[in-house]
Tab-separated table of C-alpha atoms in Angstrom:
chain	number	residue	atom	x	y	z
A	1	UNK	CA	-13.037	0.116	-13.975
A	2	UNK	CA	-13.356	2.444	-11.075
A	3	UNK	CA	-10.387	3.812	-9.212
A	4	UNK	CA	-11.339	2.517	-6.362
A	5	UNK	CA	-11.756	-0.702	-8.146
A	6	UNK	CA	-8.490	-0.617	-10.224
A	7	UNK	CA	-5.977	0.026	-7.165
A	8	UNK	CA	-7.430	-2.954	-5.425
A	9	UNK	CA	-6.525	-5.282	-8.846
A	10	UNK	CA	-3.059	-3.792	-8.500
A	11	UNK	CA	-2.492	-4.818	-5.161
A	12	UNK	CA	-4.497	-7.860	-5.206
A	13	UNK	CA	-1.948	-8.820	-7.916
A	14	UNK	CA	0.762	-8.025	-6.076
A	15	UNK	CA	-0.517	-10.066	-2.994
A	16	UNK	CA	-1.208	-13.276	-5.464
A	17	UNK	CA	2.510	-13.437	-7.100
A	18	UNK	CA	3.858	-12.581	-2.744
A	19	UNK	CA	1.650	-15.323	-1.602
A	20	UNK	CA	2.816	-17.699	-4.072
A	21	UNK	CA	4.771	-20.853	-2.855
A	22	UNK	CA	6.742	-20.749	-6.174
A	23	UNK	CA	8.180	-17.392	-5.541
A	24	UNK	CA	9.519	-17.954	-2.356
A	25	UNK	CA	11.667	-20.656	-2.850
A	26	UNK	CA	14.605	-18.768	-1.530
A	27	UNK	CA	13.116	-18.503	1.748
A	28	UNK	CA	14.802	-17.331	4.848
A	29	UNK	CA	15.125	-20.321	6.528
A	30	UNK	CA	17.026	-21.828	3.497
A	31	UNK	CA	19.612	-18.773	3.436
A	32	UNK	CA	19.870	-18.752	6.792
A	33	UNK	CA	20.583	-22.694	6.681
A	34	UNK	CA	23.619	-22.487	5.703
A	35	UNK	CA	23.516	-22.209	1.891
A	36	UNK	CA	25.664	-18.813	0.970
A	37	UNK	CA	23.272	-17.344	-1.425
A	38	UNK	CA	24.723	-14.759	-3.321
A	39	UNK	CA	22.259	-11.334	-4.201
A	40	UNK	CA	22.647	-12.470	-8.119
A	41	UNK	CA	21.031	-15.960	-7.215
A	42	UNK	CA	18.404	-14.284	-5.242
A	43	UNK	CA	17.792	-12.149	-7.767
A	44	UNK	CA	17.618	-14.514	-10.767
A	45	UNK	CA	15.062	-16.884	-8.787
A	46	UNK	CA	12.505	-14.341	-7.800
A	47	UNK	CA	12.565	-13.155	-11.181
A	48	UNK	CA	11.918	-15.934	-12.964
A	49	UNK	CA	8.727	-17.246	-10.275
A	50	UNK	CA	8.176	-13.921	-9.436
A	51	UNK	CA	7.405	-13.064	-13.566
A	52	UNK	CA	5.585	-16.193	-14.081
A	53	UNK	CA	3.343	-15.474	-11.119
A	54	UNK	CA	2.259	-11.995	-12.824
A	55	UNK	CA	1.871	-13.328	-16.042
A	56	UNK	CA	-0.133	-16.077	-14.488
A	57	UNK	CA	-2.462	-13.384	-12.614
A	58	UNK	CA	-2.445	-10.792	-15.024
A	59	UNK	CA	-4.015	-13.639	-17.451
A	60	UNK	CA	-6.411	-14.393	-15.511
A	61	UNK	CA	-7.957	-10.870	-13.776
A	62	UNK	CA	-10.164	-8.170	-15.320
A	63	UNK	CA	-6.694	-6.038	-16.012
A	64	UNK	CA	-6.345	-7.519	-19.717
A	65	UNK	CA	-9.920	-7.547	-20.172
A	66	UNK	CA	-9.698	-3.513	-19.601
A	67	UNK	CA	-6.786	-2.681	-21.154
A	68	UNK	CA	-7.004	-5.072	-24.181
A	69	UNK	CA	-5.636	-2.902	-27.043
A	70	UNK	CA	-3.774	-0.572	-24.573
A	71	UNK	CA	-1.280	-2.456	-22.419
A	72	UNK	CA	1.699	-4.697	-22.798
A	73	UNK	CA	2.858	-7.188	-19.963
A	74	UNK	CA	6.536	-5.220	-19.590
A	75	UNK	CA	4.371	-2.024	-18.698
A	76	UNK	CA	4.230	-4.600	-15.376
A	77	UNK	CA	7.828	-4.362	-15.039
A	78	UNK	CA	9.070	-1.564	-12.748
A	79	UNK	CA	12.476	-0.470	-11.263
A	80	UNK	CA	10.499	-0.552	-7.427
A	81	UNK	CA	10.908	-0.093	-4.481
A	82	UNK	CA	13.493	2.487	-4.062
A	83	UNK	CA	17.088	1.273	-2.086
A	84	UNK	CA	18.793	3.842	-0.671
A	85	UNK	CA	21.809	2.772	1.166
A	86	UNK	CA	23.743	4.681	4.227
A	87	UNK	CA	27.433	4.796	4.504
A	88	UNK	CA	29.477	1.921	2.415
A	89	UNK	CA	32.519	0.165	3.198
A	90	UNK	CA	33.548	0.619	-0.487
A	91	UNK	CA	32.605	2.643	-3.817
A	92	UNK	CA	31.452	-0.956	-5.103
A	93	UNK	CA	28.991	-0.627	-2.650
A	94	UNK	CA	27.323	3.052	-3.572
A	95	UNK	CA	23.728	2.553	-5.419
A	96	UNK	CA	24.196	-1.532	-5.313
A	97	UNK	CA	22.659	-4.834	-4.017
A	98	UNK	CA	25.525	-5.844	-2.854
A	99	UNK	CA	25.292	-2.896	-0.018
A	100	UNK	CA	22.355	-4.659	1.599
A	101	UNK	CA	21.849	-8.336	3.106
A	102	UNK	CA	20.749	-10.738	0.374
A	103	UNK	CA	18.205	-11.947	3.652
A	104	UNK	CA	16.683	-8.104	3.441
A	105	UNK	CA	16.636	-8.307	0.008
A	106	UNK	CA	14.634	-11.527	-0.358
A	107	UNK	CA	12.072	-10.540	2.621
A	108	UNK	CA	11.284	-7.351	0.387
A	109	UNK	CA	11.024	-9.154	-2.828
A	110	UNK	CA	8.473	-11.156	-0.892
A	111	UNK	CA	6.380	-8.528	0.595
A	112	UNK	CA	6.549	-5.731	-2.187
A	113	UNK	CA	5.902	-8.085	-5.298
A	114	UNK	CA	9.174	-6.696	-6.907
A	115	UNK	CA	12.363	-8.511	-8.199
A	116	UNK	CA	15.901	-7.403	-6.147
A	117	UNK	CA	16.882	-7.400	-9.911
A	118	UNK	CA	14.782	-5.057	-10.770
A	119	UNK	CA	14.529	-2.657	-7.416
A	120	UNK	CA	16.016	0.578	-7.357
A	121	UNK	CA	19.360	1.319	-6.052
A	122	UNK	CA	20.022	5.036	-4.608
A	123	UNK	CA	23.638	5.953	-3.112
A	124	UNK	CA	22.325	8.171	-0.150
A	125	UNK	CA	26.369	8.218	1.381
A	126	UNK	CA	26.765	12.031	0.127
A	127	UNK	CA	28.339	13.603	3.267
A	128	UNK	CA	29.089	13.282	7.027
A	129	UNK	CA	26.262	15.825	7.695
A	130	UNK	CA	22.093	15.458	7.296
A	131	UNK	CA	22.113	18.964	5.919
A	132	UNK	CA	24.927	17.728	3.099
A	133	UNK	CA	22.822	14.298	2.500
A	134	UNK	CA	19.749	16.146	2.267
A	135	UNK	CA	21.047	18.737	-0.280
A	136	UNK	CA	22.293	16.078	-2.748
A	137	UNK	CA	19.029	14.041	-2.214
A	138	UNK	CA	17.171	17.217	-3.366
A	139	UNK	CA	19.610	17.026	-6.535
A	140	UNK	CA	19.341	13.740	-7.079
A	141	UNK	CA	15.347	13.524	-7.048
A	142	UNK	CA	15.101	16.003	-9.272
A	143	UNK	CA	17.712	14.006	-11.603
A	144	UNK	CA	16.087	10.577	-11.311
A	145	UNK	CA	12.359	11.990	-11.926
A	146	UNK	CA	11.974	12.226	-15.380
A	147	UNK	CA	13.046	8.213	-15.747
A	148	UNK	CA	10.978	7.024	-12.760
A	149	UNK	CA	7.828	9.025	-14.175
A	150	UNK	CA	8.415	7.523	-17.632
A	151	UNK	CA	8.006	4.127	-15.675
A	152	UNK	CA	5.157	5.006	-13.676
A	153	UNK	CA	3.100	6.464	-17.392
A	154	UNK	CA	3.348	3.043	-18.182
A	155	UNK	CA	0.777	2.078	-15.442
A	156	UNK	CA	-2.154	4.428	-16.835
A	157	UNK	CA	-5.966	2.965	-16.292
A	158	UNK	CA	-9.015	3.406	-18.234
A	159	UNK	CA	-9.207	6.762	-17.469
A	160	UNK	CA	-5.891	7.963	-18.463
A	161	UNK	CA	-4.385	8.232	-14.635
A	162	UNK	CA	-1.231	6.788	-13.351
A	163	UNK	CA	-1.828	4.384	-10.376
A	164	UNK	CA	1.860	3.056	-9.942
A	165	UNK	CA	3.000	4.674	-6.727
A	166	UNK	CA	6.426	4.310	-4.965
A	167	UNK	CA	7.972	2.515	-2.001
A	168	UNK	CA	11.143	3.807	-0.677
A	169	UNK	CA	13.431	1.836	2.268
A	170	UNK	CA	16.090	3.565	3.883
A	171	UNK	CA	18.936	2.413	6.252
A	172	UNK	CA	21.570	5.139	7.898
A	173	UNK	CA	22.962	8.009	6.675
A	174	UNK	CA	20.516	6.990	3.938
A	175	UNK	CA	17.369	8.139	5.585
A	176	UNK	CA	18.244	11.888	5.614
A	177	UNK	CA	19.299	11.617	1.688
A	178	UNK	CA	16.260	9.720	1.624
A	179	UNK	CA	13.514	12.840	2.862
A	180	UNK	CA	14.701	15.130	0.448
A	181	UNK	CA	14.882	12.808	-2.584
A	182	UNK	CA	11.346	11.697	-1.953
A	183	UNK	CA	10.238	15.519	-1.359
A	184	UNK	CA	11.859	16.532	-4.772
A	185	UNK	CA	11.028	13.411	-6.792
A	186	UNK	CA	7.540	13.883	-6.021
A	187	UNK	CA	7.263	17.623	-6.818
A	188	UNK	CA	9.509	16.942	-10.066
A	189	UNK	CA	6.895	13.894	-11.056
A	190	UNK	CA	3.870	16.367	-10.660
A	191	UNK	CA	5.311	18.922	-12.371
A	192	UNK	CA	5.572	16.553	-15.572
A	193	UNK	CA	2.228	15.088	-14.965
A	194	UNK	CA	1.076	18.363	-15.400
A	195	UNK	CA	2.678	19.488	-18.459
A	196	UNK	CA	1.552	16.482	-20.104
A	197	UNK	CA	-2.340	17.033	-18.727
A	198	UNK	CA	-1.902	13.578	-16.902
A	199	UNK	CA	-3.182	12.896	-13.444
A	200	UNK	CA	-3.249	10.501	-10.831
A	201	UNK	CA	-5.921	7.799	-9.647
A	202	UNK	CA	-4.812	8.553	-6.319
A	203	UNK	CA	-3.955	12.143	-5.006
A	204	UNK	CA	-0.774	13.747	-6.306
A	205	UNK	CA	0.538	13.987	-2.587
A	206	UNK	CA	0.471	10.353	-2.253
A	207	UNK	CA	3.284	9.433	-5.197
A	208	UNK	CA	5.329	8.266	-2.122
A	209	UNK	CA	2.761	5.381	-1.207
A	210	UNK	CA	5.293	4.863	1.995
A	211	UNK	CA	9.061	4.976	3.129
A	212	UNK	CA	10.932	2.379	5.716
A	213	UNK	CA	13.794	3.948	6.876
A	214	UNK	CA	16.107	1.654	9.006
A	215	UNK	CA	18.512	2.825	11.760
A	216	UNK	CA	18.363	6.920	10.406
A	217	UNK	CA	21.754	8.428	11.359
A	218	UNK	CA	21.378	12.284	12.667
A	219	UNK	CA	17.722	11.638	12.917
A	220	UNK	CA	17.148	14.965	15.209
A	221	UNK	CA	17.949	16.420	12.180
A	222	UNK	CA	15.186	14.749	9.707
A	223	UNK	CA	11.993	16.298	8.949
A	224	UNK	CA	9.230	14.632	7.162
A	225	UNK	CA	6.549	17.021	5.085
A	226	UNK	CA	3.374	17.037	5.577
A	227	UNK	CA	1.898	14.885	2.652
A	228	UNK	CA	0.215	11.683	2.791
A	229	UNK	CA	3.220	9.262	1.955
A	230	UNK	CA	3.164	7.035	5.435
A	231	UNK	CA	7.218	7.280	6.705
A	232	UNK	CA	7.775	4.628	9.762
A	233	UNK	CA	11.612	5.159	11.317
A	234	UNK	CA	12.901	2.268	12.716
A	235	UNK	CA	15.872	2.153	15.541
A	236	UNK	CA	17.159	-0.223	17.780
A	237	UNK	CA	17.887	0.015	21.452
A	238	UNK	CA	21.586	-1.253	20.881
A	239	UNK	CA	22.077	1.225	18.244
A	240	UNK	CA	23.913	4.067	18.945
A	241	UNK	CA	24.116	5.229	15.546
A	242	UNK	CA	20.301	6.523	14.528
A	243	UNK	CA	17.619	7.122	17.312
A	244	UNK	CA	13.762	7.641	17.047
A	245	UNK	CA	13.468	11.515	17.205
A	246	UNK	CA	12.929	12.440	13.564
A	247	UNK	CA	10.019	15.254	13.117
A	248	UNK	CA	7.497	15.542	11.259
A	249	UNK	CA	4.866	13.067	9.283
A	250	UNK	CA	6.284	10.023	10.665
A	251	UNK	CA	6.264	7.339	13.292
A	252	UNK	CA	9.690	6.988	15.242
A	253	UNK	CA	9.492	3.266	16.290
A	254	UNK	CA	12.494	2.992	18.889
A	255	UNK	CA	12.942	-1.161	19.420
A	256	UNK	CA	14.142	-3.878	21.293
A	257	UNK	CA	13.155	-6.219	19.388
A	258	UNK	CA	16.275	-8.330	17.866
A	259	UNK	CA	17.149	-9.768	14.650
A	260	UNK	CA	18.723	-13.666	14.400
A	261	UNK	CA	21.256	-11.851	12.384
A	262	UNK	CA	25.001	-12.368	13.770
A	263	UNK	CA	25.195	-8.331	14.335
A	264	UNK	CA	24.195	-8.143	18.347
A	265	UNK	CA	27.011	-5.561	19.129
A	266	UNK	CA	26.021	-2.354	18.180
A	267	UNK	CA	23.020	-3.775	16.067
A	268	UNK	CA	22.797	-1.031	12.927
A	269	UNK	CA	23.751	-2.996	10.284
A	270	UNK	CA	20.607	-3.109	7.647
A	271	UNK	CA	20.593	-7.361	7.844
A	272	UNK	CA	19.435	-6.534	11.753
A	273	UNK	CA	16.298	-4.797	10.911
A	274	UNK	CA	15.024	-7.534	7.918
A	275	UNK	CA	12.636	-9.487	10.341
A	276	UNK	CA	10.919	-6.027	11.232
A	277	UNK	CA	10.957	-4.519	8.124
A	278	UNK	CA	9.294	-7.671	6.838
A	279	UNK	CA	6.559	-7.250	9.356
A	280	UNK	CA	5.977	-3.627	8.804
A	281	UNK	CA	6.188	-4.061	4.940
A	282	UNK	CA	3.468	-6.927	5.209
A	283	UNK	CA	0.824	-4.352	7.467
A	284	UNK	CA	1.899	-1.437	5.408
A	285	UNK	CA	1.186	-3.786	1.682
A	286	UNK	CA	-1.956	-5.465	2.905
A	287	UNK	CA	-3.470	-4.556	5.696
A	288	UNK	CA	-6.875	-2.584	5.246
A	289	UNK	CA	-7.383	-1.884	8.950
A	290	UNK	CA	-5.968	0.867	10.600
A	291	UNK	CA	-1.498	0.632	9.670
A	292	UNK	CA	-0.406	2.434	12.684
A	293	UNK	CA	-2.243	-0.153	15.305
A	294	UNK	CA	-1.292	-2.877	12.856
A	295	UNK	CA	1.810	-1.890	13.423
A	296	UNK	CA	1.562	-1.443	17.450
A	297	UNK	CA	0.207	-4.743	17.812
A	298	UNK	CA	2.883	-6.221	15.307
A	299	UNK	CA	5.707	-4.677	17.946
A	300	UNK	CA	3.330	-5.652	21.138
A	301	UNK	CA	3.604	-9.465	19.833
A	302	UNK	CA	7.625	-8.905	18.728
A	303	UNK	CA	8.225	-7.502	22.844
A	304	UNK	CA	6.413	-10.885	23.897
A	305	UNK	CA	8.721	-12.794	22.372
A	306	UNK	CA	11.544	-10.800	23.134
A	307	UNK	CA	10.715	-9.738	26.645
A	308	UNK	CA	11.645	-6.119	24.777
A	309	UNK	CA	9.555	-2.768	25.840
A	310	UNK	CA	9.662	-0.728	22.204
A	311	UNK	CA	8.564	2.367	22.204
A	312	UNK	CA	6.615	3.882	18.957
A	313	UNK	CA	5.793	7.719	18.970
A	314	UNK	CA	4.753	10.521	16.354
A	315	UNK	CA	6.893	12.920	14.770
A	316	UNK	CA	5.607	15.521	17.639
A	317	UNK	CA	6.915	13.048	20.024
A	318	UNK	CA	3.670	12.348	21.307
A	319	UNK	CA	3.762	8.529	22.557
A	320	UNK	CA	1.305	5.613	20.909
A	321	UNK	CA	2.810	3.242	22.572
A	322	UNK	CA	4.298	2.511	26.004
C-alpha cells in the first residue's frame, strides 16, 4: 500500500466510526436536553460504539488484508488527541476530564474518532506567566515522549513508517504550556525514531498533524515554529482573558460568534468554544480543499447567524478575513 494510499485508509476509518449513527448516541442535543451526563457516561458510551465501529471497519478495509501477520486490533487503540487544560479551580482538576465540559468532550470524540476515555490529559496550569508555562511544557514533552512514541510504533505500515500523527486542543493558560510541549515532544519523538532507524510516512515536521487552542491566555507572548503542524487560536470578543495576537505559524481567529452554553459573561470558559471547535475540528479532519478558506467560510456562515463580524488573521498579523 502506498503512503499516499495508506493515510487515506486511516482517515477514511476514522471518518466511518465519526459518521456512524451508533456512536453518537450521546449527542448534543440529548446533553443539552436536560439529562446531566456525567464525563464517565460519555466516556463509557463512545467507547463501546466507538470500538465496535473500528472493529467493524477495520474488518472490512484493505488494512487487515496488508498487515495480516503484522498487526493486532489494540495497535488501533491510542491515548489521542492531546487535552491540555488552563488554570483549574482545584488539583482534582489538573491533567483530568473532569476539567473540560462533558459537551466539548463528546463533540471531539465525534470529530477526532477517539474515546474521551482514552484521550490524553495534560495539566498545562504550571505558572501565572507564559514564559513559566512554556518552560515546564518543554519539560514535560520531553517526559511524555518516549510513551506517546511507543504508541505511535504501533501504527507502522508496510513499509516500516509510523503514520499515527497527533492532535493537540488547548484552552487558557494551557495554550502557552501547550507550544512548547508540542515543540519538544516532537523533537524528542524524532530523536527516537532515529535511533531506532524508523521513519515516518509523512514528514518528520508534521508529528503535530494540528493544535486547537481555545481562549490562549498571554497570547502576545506565544510563538508558534515554523513546521508544518496547522495551529488555529481561537478567542472570543467577550473574552478578556486570551486575545488573537499569538505569532508565528498560526491563524489567530478573534470571534463573535457565541456558544448556547450558559457562560455569556466573560465567555472563556472551554464549554463556550465546543460549537466552534467542532466546526474547525470537522474542516481540519476531513476536508481536502484548502483548511484555511474552509475555515473562513465556516466563520462567514457562523457571523450570519450571529450577526457577529470575526476577524481571522496570520501569525504576522496580516488579515484573511474582514
Amino acid at each position: 500500500m502506498s503512503t499516499i494510499e495508506d493515510l487515506k485508509l486511516r482517515h477514511d476509518i476514522k471518518r466511518s466510526i465519526r459518521k456512524s449513527k451508533s456512536a453518537t448516541k450521546i449527542s448534543m442535543a440529548q446533553i443539552k436536553g436536560g439529562n446531566k451526563v456525567s464525563q464517565e457516561l460519555i466516556s463509557k458510551k463512545f467507547e463501546s460504539t466507538l470500538k465496535r465501529k473500528l472493529k467493524q471497519s477495520y474488518e472490512s478495509s484493505n488494512l487487515k488484508k496488508t498487515f495480516n501477520n503484522y498487526i493486532d486490533l489494540d495497535v488501533l487503540e491510542f491515548e489521542f488527541p492531546i487535552l491540555i487544560n488552563g488554570a483549574v479551580s482545584s488539583d482534582e482538576e489538573r491533567a483530568d476530564a473532569s476539567y473540560w465540559s462533558p459537551y466539548l468532550l463528546a463533540a471531539t470524540a465525534r470529530e477526532t474518532g477517539y474515546t474521551p476515555s482514552k484521550f490524553h490529559y495534560i495539566d498545562g496550569d504550571q505558572g501565572m506567566w507564559a514564559s513559566t508555562r512554556e518552560k515546564a511544557g518543554k519539560k514535560k514533552g520531553k517526559l511524555d515522549a518516549p510513551n506517546v512514541w511507543k504508541k505511535m510504533k504501533n501504527s507502522r505500515n508496510d513499509k516500516n513508517e509510523i503514520t499515527e500523527q497527533l492532535q493537540v486542543i488547548s484552552h487558557s493558560r494551557g495554550s502557552a504550556f501547550g507550544v512548547a510541549y508540542m515543540e519538544s515532544l516532537s523533537n524528542e519523538i524524532k530523536s527516537l525514531a532515529a535511533k531506532e532507524g524508523l521513519s515516518f510516512a509523512y514528514d518528520e515536521n508534521h508529528i503535530i498533524e494540528y493544535s486547537v487552542n481555545l481562549g490562549p491566555h498571554q497570547s502576545n507572548s506565544i510563538t508558534y515554529p515554523k513546521n508544518l503542524t496547522r495551529n488555529i487560536n481561537i478567542s472570543h470578543y467577550k473574552d478578556y482573558l486570551s486575545g488573537d495576537d499569538a505569532k508565528g505559524n498560526v491563524i489567530n481567529i478573534h470571534s463573535n460568534a457565541l456558544d448556547d452554553s450558559g457562560d455569556k459573561i466573560l465567555e472563556h470558559g472551554n464549554d463556550t468554544y465546543t460549537i466552534e471547535l467542532e466546526g474547525v475540528l470537522k474542516i481540519l479532519e476531513n476536508s481536502h480543499k484548502s483548511k484555511t478558506d474552509q475555515i473562513i467560510n465556516y466563520y462567514k456562515y457562523l457571523d450570519t447567524k450571529n450577526y457577529g463580524k470575526s476577524k481571522i488573521k496570520s501569525g504576522s498579523s496580516h488579515l484573511l478575513k474582514s
